GROMACS .gro file of C-alpha atoms in nm:
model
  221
    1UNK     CA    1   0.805   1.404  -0.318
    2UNK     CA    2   1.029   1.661  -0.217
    3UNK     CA    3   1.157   1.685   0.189
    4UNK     CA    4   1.270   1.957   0.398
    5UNK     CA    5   1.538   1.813   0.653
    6UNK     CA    6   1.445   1.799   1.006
    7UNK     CA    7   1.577   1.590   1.310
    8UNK     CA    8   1.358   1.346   1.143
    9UNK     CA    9   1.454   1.318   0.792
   10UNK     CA   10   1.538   0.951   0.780
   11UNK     CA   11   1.206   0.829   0.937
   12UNK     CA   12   0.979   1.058   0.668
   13UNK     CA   13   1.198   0.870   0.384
   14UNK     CA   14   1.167   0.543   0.559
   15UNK     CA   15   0.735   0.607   0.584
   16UNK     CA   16   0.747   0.724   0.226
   17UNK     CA   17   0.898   0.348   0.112
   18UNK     CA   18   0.720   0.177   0.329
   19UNK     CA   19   0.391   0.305   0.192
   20UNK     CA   20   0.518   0.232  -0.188
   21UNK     CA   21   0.617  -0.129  -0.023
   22UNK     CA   22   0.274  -0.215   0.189
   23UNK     CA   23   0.028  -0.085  -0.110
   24UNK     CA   24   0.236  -0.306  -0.317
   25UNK     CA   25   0.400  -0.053  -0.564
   26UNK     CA   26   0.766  -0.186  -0.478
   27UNK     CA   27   0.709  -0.506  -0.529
   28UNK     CA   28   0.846  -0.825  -0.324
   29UNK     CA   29   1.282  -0.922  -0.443
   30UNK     CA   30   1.259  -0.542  -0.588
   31UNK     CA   31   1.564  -0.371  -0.524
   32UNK     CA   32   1.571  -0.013  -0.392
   33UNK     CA   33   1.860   0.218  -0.465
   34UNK     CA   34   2.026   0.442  -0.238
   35UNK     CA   35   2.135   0.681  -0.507
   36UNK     CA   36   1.829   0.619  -0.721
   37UNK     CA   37   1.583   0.699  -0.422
   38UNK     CA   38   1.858   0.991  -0.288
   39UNK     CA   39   1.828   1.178  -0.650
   40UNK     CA   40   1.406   1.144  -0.649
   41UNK     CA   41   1.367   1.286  -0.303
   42UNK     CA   42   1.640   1.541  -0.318
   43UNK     CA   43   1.767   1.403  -0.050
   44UNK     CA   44   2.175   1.271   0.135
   45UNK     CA   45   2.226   0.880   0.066
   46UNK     CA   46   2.359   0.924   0.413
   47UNK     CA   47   1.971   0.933   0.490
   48UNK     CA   48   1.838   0.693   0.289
   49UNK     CA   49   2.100   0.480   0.426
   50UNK     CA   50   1.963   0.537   0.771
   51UNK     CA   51   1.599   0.493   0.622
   52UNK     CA   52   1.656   0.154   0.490
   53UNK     CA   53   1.790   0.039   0.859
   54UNK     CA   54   1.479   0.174   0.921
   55UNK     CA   55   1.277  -0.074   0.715
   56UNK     CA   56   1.489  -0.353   0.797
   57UNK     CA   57   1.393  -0.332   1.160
   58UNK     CA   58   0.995  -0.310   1.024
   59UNK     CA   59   1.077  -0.622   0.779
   60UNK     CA   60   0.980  -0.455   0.501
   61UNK     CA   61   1.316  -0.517   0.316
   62UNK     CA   62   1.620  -0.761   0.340
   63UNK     CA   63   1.989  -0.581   0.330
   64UNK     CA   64   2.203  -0.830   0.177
   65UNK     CA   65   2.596  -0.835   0.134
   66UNK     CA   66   2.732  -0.703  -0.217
   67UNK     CA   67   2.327  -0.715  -0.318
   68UNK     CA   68   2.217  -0.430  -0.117
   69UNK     CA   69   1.891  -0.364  -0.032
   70UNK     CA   70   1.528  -0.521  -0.182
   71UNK     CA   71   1.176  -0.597  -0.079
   72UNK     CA   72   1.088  -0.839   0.114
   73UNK     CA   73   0.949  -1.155  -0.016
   74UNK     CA   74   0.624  -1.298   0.180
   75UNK     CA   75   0.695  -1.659   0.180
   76UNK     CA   76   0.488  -1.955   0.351
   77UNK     CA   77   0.682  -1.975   0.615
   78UNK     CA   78   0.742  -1.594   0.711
   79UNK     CA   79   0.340  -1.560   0.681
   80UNK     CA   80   0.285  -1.845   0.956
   81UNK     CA   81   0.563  -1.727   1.140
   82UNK     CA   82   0.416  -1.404   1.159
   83UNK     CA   83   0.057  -1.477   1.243
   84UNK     CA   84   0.136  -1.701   1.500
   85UNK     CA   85   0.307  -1.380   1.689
   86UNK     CA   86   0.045  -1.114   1.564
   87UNK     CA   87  -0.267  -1.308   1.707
   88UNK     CA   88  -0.076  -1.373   2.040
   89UNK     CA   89   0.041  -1.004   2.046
   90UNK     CA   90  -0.327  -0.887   1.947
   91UNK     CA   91  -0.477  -1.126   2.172
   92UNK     CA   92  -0.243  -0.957   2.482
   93UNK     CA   93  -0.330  -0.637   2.377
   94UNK     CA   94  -0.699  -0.691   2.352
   95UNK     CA   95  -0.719  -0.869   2.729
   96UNK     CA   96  -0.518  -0.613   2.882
   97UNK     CA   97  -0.773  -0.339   2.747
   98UNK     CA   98  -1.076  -0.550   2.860
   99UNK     CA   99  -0.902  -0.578   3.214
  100UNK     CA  100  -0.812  -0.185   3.191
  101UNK     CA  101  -1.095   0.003   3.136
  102UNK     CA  102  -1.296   0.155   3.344
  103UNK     CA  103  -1.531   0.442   3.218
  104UNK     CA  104  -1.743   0.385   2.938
  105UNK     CA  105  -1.587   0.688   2.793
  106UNK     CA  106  -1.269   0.489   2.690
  107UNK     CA  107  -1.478   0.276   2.475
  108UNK     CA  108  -1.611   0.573   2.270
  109UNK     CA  109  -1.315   0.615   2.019
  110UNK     CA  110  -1.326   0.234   1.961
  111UNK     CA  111  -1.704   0.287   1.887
  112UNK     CA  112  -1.633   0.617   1.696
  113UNK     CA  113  -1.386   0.417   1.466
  114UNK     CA  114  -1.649   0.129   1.417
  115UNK     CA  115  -1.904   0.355   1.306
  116UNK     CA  116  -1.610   0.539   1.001
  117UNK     CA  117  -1.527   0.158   0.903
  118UNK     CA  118  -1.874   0.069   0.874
  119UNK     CA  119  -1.937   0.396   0.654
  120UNK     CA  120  -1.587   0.294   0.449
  121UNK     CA  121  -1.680  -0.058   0.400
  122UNK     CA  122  -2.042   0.051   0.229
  123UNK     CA  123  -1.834   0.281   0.020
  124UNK     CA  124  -1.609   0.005  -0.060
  125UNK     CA  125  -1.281   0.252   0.020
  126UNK     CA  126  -1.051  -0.022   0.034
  127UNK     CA  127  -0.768   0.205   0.102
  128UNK     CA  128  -0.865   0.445   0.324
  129UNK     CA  129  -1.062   0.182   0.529
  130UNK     CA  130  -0.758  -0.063   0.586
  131UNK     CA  131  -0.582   0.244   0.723
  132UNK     CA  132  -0.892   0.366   1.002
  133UNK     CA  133  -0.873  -0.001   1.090
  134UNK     CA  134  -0.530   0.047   1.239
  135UNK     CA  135  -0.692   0.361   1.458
  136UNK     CA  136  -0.836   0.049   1.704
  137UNK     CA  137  -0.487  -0.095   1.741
  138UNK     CA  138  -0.313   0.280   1.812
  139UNK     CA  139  -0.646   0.358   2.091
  140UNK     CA  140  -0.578   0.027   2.284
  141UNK     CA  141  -0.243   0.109   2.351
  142UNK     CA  142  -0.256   0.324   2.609
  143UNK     CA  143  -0.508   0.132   2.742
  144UNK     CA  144  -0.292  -0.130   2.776
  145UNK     CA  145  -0.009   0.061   2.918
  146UNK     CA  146   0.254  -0.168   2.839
  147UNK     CA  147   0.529   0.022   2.655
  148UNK     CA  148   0.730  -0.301   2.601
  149UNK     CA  149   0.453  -0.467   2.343
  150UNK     CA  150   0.392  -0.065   2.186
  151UNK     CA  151   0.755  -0.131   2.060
  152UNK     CA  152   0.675  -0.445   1.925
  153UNK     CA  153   0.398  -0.353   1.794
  154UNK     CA  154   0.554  -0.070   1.589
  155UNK     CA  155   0.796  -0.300   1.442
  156UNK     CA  156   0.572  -0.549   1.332
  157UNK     CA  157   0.256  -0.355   1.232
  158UNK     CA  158   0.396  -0.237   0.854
  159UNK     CA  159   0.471  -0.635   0.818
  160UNK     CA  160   0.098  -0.654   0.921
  161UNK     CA  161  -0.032  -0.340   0.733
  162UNK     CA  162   0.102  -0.509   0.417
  163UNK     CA  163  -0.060  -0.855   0.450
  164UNK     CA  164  -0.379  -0.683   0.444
  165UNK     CA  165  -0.314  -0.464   0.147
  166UNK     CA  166  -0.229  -0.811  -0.018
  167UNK     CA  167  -0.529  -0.989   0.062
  168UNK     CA  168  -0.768  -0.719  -0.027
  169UNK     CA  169  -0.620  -0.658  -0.345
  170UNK     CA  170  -0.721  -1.027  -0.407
  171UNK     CA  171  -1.069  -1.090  -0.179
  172UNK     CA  172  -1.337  -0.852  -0.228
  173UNK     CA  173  -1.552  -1.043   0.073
  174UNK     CA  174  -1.246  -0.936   0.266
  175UNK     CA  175  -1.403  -0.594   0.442
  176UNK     CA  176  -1.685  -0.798   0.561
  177UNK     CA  177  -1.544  -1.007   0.725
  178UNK     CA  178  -1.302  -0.757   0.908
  179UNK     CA  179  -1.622  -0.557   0.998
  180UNK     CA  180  -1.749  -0.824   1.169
  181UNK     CA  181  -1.442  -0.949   1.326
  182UNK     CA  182  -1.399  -0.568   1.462
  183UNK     CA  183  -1.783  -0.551   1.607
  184UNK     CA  184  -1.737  -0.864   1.810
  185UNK     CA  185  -1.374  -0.798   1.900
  186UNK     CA  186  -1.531  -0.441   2.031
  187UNK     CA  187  -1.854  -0.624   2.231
  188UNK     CA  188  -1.616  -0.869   2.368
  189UNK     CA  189  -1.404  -0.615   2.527
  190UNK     CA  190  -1.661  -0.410   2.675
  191UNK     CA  191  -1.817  -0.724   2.832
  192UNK     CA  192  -1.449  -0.848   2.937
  193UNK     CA  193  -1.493  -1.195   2.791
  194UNK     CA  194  -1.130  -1.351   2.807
  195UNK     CA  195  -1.217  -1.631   2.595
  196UNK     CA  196  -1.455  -1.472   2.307
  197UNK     CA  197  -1.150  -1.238   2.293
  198UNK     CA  198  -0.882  -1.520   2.238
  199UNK     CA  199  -1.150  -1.714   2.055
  200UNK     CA  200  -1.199  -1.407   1.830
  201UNK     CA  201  -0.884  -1.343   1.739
  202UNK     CA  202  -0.760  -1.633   1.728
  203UNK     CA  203  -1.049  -1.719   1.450
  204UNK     CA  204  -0.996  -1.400   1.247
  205UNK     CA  205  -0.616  -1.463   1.220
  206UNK     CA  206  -0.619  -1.811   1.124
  207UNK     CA  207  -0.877  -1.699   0.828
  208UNK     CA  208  -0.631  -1.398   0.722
  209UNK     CA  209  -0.362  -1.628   0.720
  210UNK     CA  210  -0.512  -1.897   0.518
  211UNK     CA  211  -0.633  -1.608   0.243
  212UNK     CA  212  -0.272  -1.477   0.278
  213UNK     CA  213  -0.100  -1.822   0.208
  214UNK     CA  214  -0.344  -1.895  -0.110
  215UNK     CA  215  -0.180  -1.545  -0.209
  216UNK     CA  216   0.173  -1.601  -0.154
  217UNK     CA  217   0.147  -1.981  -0.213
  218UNK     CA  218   0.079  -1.884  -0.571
  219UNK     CA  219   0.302  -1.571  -0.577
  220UNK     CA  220   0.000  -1.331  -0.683
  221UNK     CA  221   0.202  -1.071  -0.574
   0.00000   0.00000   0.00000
C-alpha cells in the first residue's frame, strides 16, 4: 500500500493497521514493527510512531517498555469491561435520538441502511455488511448532538468493530440476529420507547458478549 504524505499521514497508516488488526490479520500478542511497517508503506518511522499512539488510544494495541508495540489481546475481563460501557454508551446514544427527532425525514437514512443490511445479510456479505452496520451508529450522531460521547465513541468503536469481526468469523446465525436487533432498535426509536430501547440493547449486548467470551474464553482467535 503505498501513501502520499499529507497533513494526515499518520491517521491513513494508523486506519490501514487497524483494518489488518479488526479483520483479524494481525493477530492478538502480534508485534508490529516500526521499521518493518515504515519499509512496506514507504513511509518515516517518525509516522508510524505517531500511528501506533494512534491505535493505542483506539485499544487496538498495547505499547510496552523495551517490548514495543503488539496487538491487543481480548481477554475475559477486557470483553466485560467493554460491553458493560458500549451498551450504556449505545443505549445514551439511542435515547437521545428518540428524544431528538423530529421530521420523519431523519429516520430515512436509518431506514435506507436497514433496507442495504437486509440485502447484505441474504447475500451473506459478512464483510461488507458488518461495515454498513456501523452507518446507523455514524447517522445518530448528529442526532444526538453531543460531541462529548462522538469522541468516545471514536475511540472505542475499532475495539467494537473488532469484536464483531471475531464473532462472525465463528457464528454464522450471527447476521440474523443483528438484523433483527437493528429492525427493533429502528421501530423503537421512531416510537420513542425509552425502555424497549434500553431493553433492546441491553439484550443484544449481553448475547454478543456471551458469543464473544465463548470466543476468547477458548482463545479461537
Amino acid at each position: 500500500m503505498v501513501f502520499k504524505a499529507s497533513d494526515s499521514l499518520s491517521e491513513q497508516i494508523a486506519q490501514h493497521l487497524a483494518s489488518k488488526i479488526i479483520k483479524g490479520e494481525l493477530l492478538a500478542k502480534e508485534r508490529i514493527q516500526e521499521l518493518k511497517v515504515a519499509s512496506e508503506l514507504g513511509v518515516s518511522r517518525g509516522s508510524v510512531r505517531e500511528a501506533l499512539l494512534i491505535l493505542q488510544r483506539k485499544h487496538l494495541i498495547d505499547i510496552l517498555p523495551r517490548r514495543g508495540a503488539m496487538v491487543t489481546e481480548l481477554t475475559e475481563h477486557k470483553v466485560q469491561s467493554l460491553y458493560e460501557m458500549v451498551v450504556e454508551l449505545y443505549s445514551f446514544l439511542a435515547l437521545k435520538v428518540a428524544e431528538k427527532w423530529q421530521a420523519e425525514i431523519q429516520l430515512k437514512p436509518f431506514k435506507a441502511t436497514l433496507k442495504e443490511l437486509e440485502l447484505l445479510a441474504e447475500q451473506r456479505n459478512i464483510e461488507r455488511y458488518i461495515e454498513v452496520s456501523f452507518d446507523i451508529l455514524r447517522q445518530a450522531l448528529p442526532l444526538a448532538d453531543n460531541s462529548y460521547l462522538e469522541q468516545i465513541l471514536a475511540n472505542v468503536q475499532p475495539a467494537i468493530h473488532r469484536t464483531y469481526y471475531l464473532v462472525a468469523s465463528k457464528y454464522e446465525d450471527h447476521i440474523v440476529k443483528s438484523l433483527g436487533f437493528f429492525k427493533e432498535l429502528i421501530q423503537a426509536v421512531e416510537q420513542r420507547d425509552q425502555q424497549q430501547i434500553r431493553g433492546i440493547i441491553a439484550a443484544y449486548g449481553k448475547h454478543h458478549q456471551d458469543m464473544l467470551m465463548t470466543v476468547v474464553g477458548g482463545r479461537e482467535y
